[in-house]
mmCIF file of C-alpha atoms in Angstrom:
data_model
loop_
_atom_site.group_PDB
_atom_site.id
_atom_site.type_symbol
_atom_site.label_atom_id
_atom_site.label_comp_id
_atom_site.label_asym_id
_atom_site.label_seq_id
_atom_site.Cartn_x
_atom_site.Cartn_y
_atom_site.Cartn_z
ATOM 1 C CA ASP A 1 98.001 241.718 91.608
ATOM 2 C CA ALA A 2 95.724 238.941 90.316
ATOM 3 C CA GLY A 3 96.166 235.560 91.310
ATOM 4 C CA VAL A 4 95.504 232.425 89.076
ATOM 5 C CA ILE A 5 92.637 232.764 87.142
ATOM 6 C CA GLN A 6 90.176 230.005 85.937
ATOM 7 C CA SER A 7 87.198 229.484 84.157
ATOM 8 C CA PRO A 8 84.634 228.428 84.446
ATOM 9 C CA ARG A 9 84.035 227.912 88.363
ATOM 10 C CA HIS A 10 81.507 225.322 87.510
ATOM 11 C CA GLU A 11 80.706 222.972 84.630
ATOM 12 C CA VAL A 12 77.953 220.535 84.091
ATOM 13 C CA THR A 13 78.026 218.491 80.863
ATOM 14 C CA GLU A 14 76.816 215.179 79.847
ATOM 15 C CA MET A 15 78.975 211.989 79.348
ATOM 16 C CA GLY A 16 80.455 212.197 75.773
ATOM 17 C CA GLN A 17 80.982 216.122 75.372
ATOM 18 C CA GLU A 18 84.020 217.620 75.114
ATOM 19 C CA VAL A 19 85.212 219.772 77.778
ATOM 20 C CA THR A 20 87.861 222.846 78.201
ATOM 21 C CA LEU A 21 89.178 224.115 81.376
ATOM 22 C CA ARG A 22 91.223 227.307 80.993
ATOM 23 C CA CYS A 23 93.973 228.806 83.367
ATOM 24 C CA LYS A 24 95.880 232.024 83.476
ATOM 25 C CA PRO A 25 99.039 232.059 85.704
ATOM 26 C CA ILE A 26 100.193 234.598 87.519
ATOM 27 C CA SER A 27 102.259 237.239 85.366
ATOM 28 C CA GLY A 28 105.750 236.161 85.177
ATOM 29 C CA HIS A 29 105.511 232.784 86.462
ATOM 30 C CA ASP A 30 107.215 230.127 84.243
ATOM 31 C CA TYR A 31 105.846 226.906 85.948
ATOM 32 C CA LEU A 32 101.882 225.902 85.167
ATOM 33 C CA PHE A 33 100.475 222.775 87.037
ATOM 34 C CA TRP A 34 97.195 221.070 86.785
ATOM 35 C CA TYR A 35 95.701 219.148 89.671
ATOM 36 C CA ARG A 36 92.634 216.920 89.894
ATOM 37 C CA GLN A 37 91.122 216.465 93.362
ATOM 38 C CA THR A 38 88.271 214.038 94.369
ATOM 39 C CA MET A 39 87.361 212.672 97.608
ATOM 40 C CA MET A 40 88.717 208.935 96.531
ATOM 41 C CA ARG A 41 91.974 209.855 95.195
ATOM 42 C CA GLY A 42 92.847 213.205 96.898
ATOM 43 C CA LEU A 43 94.966 215.773 95.079
ATOM 44 C CA GLU A 44 96.577 214.457 91.870
ATOM 45 C CA LEU A 45 99.206 216.187 89.633
ATOM 46 C CA LEU A 46 98.292 215.504 86.042
ATOM 47 C CA ILE A 47 100.759 217.547 84.358
ATOM 48 C CA TYR A 48 103.027 220.549 84.411
ATOM 49 C CA PHE A 49 104.695 223.171 82.025
ATOM 50 C CA ASN A 50 107.961 225.000 82.179
ATOM 51 C CA ASN A 51 108.223 227.973 80.045
ATOM 52 C CA ASN A 52 105.404 226.643 78.179
ATOM 53 C CA VAL A 53 106.905 223.108 77.298
ATOM 54 C CA PRO A 54 105.237 220.136 79.103
ATOM 55 C CA ILE A 55 107.600 218.548 81.233
ATOM 56 C CA ASP A 56 105.751 215.690 82.972
ATOM 57 C CA ASP A 57 102.399 214.465 81.810
ATOM 58 C CA SER A 58 102.460 211.138 83.651
ATOM 59 C CA GLY A 59 99.740 211.784 85.479
ATOM 60 C CA MET A 60 97.506 212.392 83.103
ATOM 61 C CA PRO A 61 94.823 209.354 83.214
ATOM 62 C CA GLU A 62 94.432 208.304 79.664
ATOM 63 C CA ASP A 63 94.113 209.808 76.175
ATOM 64 C CA ARG A 64 90.895 211.671 76.549
ATOM 65 C CA PHE A 65 93.011 213.933 78.691
ATOM 66 C CA SER A 66 95.147 216.574 76.851
ATOM 67 C CA ALA A 67 96.856 219.976 77.981
ATOM 68 C CA LYS A 68 98.107 223.029 75.857
ATOM 69 C CA MET A 69 100.074 226.183 76.855
ATOM 70 C CA PRO A 70 100.239 228.203 73.678
ATOM 71 C CA ASN A 71 101.686 231.076 75.583
ATOM 72 C CA ALA A 72 102.765 232.223 79.115
ATOM 73 C CA SER A 73 99.514 233.621 79.991
ATOM 74 C CA PHE A 74 97.354 230.580 78.867
ATOM 75 C CA SER A 75 96.537 227.057 79.443
ATOM 76 C CA THR A 76 94.241 224.618 78.864
ATOM 77 C CA LEU A 77 92.893 221.290 80.108
ATOM 78 C CA LYS A 78 90.782 219.181 77.598
ATOM 79 C CA ILE A 79 88.826 216.328 78.333
ATOM 80 C CA GLN A 80 87.157 214.615 75.139
ATOM 81 C CA PRO A 81 85.030 212.754 75.572
ATOM 82 C CA SER A 82 84.059 213.046 79.167
ATOM 83 C CA GLU A 83 83.044 210.254 81.333
ATOM 84 C CA PRO A 84 81.396 210.507 84.762
ATOM 85 C CA ARG A 85 84.342 209.433 86.585
ATOM 86 C CA ASP A 86 85.898 212.733 85.237
ATOM 87 C CA SER A 87 83.790 214.361 87.833
ATOM 88 C CA ALA A 88 86.384 216.518 90.126
ATOM 89 C CA VAL A 89 87.640 219.810 90.825
ATOM 90 C CA TYR A 90 90.850 220.538 88.663
ATOM 91 C CA PHE A 91 93.273 223.244 90.147
ATOM 92 C CA CYS A 92 95.555 225.095 88.207
ATOM 93 C CA ALA A 93 98.762 226.426 90.062
ATOM 94 C CA SER A 94 101.710 228.531 88.960
ATOM 95 C CA SER A 95 105.038 229.334 90.268
ATOM 96 C CA THR A 96 108.523 230.629 89.462
ATOM 97 C CA TRP A 97 112.134 228.813 90.150
ATOM 98 C CA ASP A 98 113.338 231.085 92.629
ATOM 99 C CA THR A 99 110.184 231.309 94.960
ATOM 100 C CA LYS A 100 109.451 227.424 94.786
ATOM 101 C CA THR A 101 105.860 228.250 96.181
ATOM 102 C CA GLN A 102 102.653 227.256 94.153
ATOM 103 C CA TYR A 103 100.051 229.675 93.874
ATOM 104 C CA PHE A 104 96.704 227.782 93.343
ATOM 105 C CA GLY A 105 93.801 229.104 91.554
ATOM 106 C CA PRO A 106 89.899 228.805 92.949
ATOM 107 C CA GLY A 107 89.299 225.734 90.996
ATOM 108 C CA THR A 108 86.723 224.379 88.358
ATOM 109 C CA ARG A 109 84.249 222.114 89.611
ATOM 110 C CA LEU A 110 83.412 219.436 86.952
ATOM 111 C CA THR A 111 80.293 217.286 86.821
ATOM 112 C CA VAL A 112 79.748 214.858 84.183
ATOM 113 C CA THR A 113 76.192 213.203 84.117
ATOM 114 C CA ALA B 1 111.694 210.908 94.541
ATOM 115 C CA GLN B 2 110.122 212.497 97.317
ATOM 116 C CA SER B 3 107.031 211.503 99.442
ATOM 117 C CA VAL B 4 104.889 212.940 102.271
ATOM 118 C CA THR B 5 102.765 211.281 105.302
ATOM 119 C CA GLN B 6 100.304 212.917 106.989
ATOM 120 C CA LEU B 7 99.672 210.520 110.049
ATOM 121 C CA ASP B 8 96.296 211.977 110.967
ATOM 122 C CA SER B 9 93.238 212.268 108.610
ATOM 123 C CA GLN B 10 91.004 214.062 110.948
ATOM 124 C CA VAL B 11 91.915 215.916 114.013
ATOM 125 C CA PRO B 12 88.825 217.232 116.420
ATOM 126 C CA VAL B 13 89.811 219.949 118.669
ATOM 127 C CA PHE B 14 87.920 222.208 121.069
ATOM 128 C CA GLU B 15 88.088 225.781 120.680
ATOM 129 C CA GLU B 16 91.191 227.706 122.106
ATOM 130 C CA ALA B 17 92.854 224.409 122.580
ATOM 131 C CA PRO B 18 96.281 223.798 120.939
ATOM 132 C CA VAL B 19 96.828 221.710 117.797
ATOM 133 C CA GLU B 20 99.517 219.804 116.088
ATOM 134 C CA LEU B 21 99.265 218.184 112.663
ATOM 135 C CA ARG B 22 101.913 215.789 111.865
ATOM 136 C CA CYS B 23 103.950 215.452 108.516
ATOM 137 C CA ASN B 24 106.991 213.294 107.847
ATOM 138 C CA TYR B 25 108.863 213.261 104.382
ATOM 139 C CA SER B 26 110.954 211.248 102.557
ATOM 140 C CA SER B 27 113.612 212.407 100.199
ATOM 141 C CA SER B 28 117.101 211.636 99.221
ATOM 142 C CA VAL B 29 118.019 215.194 98.119
ATOM 143 C CA SER B 30 117.368 218.588 100.158
ATOM 144 C CA VAL B 31 113.946 219.702 100.195
ATOM 145 C CA TYR B 32 111.491 222.558 100.336
ATOM 146 C CA LEU B 33 108.778 222.200 102.938
ATOM 147 C CA PHE B 34 105.144 223.582 102.825
ATOM 148 C CA TRP B 35 101.709 223.479 104.369
ATOM 149 C CA TYR B 36 98.575 224.478 102.672
ATOM 150 C CA VAL B 37 94.827 225.224 104.075
ATOM 151 C CA GLN B 38 91.931 224.500 102.076
ATOM 152 C CA TYR B 39 88.304 225.965 103.045
ATOM 153 C CA PRO B 40 85.329 224.199 101.847
ATOM 154 C CA ASN B 41 85.138 224.833 98.306
ATOM 155 C CA GLN B 42 87.982 226.930 97.710
ATOM 156 C CA GLY B 43 91.302 226.721 96.506
ATOM 157 C CA LEU B 44 94.486 225.941 98.376
ATOM 158 C CA GLN B 45 96.377 228.737 100.388
ATOM 159 C CA LEU B 46 99.930 228.737 101.487
ATOM 160 C CA LEU B 47 100.000 228.819 105.378
ATOM 161 C CA LEU B 48 103.770 228.740 105.640
ATOM 162 C CA LYS B 49 106.832 227.493 103.759
ATOM 163 C CA TYR B 50 110.745 226.360 104.685
ATOM 164 C CA LEU B 51 113.080 226.796 102.231
ATOM 165 C CA SER B 52 116.312 227.422 104.075
ATOM 166 C CA GLY B 53 117.281 229.193 107.463
ATOM 167 C CA SER B 54 115.957 228.911 110.504
ATOM 168 C CA THR B 55 114.178 225.607 111.171
ATOM 169 C CA LEU B 56 110.930 227.313 113.202
ATOM 170 C CA VAL B 57 108.630 228.953 110.616
ATOM 171 C CA LYS B 58 105.904 231.230 111.187
ATOM 172 C CA GLY B 59 102.780 231.413 108.937
ATOM 173 C CA ILE B 60 99.446 233.399 108.424
ATOM 174 C CA ASN B 61 96.749 233.016 111.161
ATOM 175 C CA GLY B 62 99.141 232.541 114.049
ATOM 176 C CA PHE B 63 100.402 229.034 112.540
ATOM 177 C CA GLU B 64 103.743 227.773 112.611
ATOM 178 C CA ALA B 65 105.886 224.665 111.738
ATOM 179 C CA GLU B 66 109.109 223.303 112.650
ATOM 180 C CA PHE B 67 111.534 221.330 110.171
ATOM 181 C CA ASN B 68 113.270 218.746 111.786
ATOM 182 C CA LYS B 69 115.927 217.110 109.384
ATOM 183 C CA SER B 70 116.864 214.097 111.951
ATOM 184 C CA GLN B 71 113.332 213.575 112.261
ATOM 185 C CA THR B 72 112.301 214.183 108.643
ATOM 186 C CA SER B 73 109.205 216.024 109.713
ATOM 187 C CA PHE B 74 107.526 219.212 109.182
ATOM 188 C CA HIS B 75 104.747 219.406 111.762
ATOM 189 C CA LEU B 76 102.125 222.175 111.951
ATOM 190 C CA ARG B 77 101.341 223.778 115.490
ATOM 191 C CA LYS B 78 98.940 226.575 116.739
ATOM 192 C CA PRO B 79 98.768 227.511 120.278
ATOM 193 C CA SER B 80 94.875 228.396 120.234
ATOM 194 C CA VAL B 81 92.533 227.262 117.286
ATOM 195 C CA HIS B 82 89.450 229.333 116.499
ATOM 196 C CA ILE B 83 86.239 227.806 114.772
ATOM 197 C CA SER B 84 87.434 229.578 111.691
ATOM 198 C CA ASP B 85 90.429 227.087 111.462
ATOM 199 C CA THR B 86 88.143 224.409 110.603
ATOM 200 C CA ALA B 87 89.870 223.213 107.020
ATOM 201 C CA GLU B 88 91.586 220.568 105.463
ATOM 202 C CA TYR B 89 95.492 221.153 105.522
ATOM 203 C CA PHE B 90 97.870 219.768 103.094
ATOM 204 C CA CYS B 91 101.562 219.101 103.716
ATOM 205 C CA ALA B 92 103.771 219.158 100.526
ATOM 206 C CA VAL B 93 107.351 218.738 99.629
ATOM 207 C CA SER B 94 109.637 219.655 96.743
ATOM 208 C CA SER B 95 113.122 219.515 95.805
ATOM 209 C CA ASN B 96 116.099 221.501 94.862
ATOM 210 C CA THR B 97 116.103 219.613 91.531
ATOM 211 C CA GLY B 98 112.563 221.173 90.430
ATOM 212 C CA ASN B 99 109.302 222.662 91.341
ATOM 213 C CA GLN B 100 107.195 219.813 91.305
ATOM 214 C CA PHE B 101 105.052 219.305 94.560
ATOM 215 C CA TYR B 102 104.470 216.137 96.219
ATOM 216 C CA PHE B 103 101.368 216.535 98.637
ATOM 217 C CA GLY B 104 100.272 214.485 101.486
ATOM 218 C CA THR B 105 96.777 212.921 101.899
ATOM 219 C CA GLY B 106 95.354 215.891 103.760
ATOM 220 C CA THR B 107 94.312 216.458 107.518
ATOM 221 C CA SER B 108 90.820 217.595 108.172
ATOM 222 C CA LEU B 109 91.023 219.929 111.126
ATOM 223 C CA THR B 110 87.595 220.326 112.971
ATOM 224 C CA VAL B 111 87.471 222.942 115.620
ATOM 225 C CA ILE B 112 84.421 222.465 118.160
ATOM 226 C CA PRO B 113 82.900 225.100 119.941
#
């Protein structure tokens, strides 16, 4: 069974550009989480969904960040406009209520120049 | 709310020596506890988890952890480490009221030849 799939794996963009990160959760999982990891701040939860509905977006840094989950098999995290301080590794994870375990994707390394 | 404290940010240990990585949590409700490992430039991989039952939990790669409710701890142990165990280790807690994780700041384990 395929794990969590993220694309792209690497993204380099210039300040001010729009960036879209994509995630496909494990089939059958009803929770989806977006995290950001940096050396300075560690692993931060940005937002999570349950049954495609955003439950907690209090970790989203500012209005430049938005996330959607149009269906059970796809989610996007968008940054518009991007800034150099957004450079980080962004992880997507999925889980089910009964297993409680989050399974992580390989991450997207974003560099904003 | 829950929180996790990983008491050691860096742990150097010689190859074939035992190691313990410490994790303490705080919570006012019943918890579920997890250890994840992150190898360089990779996502987080589940090592082991405690949901209920036996307080001694065995995971992959020879790791084990013991849930101690009175000490509010979930320390990770391995009797003999290998070079390949060099990685970042994260402790996480969630509760029976939701699937959101609270991660510690991580412990960098370095195995010295």
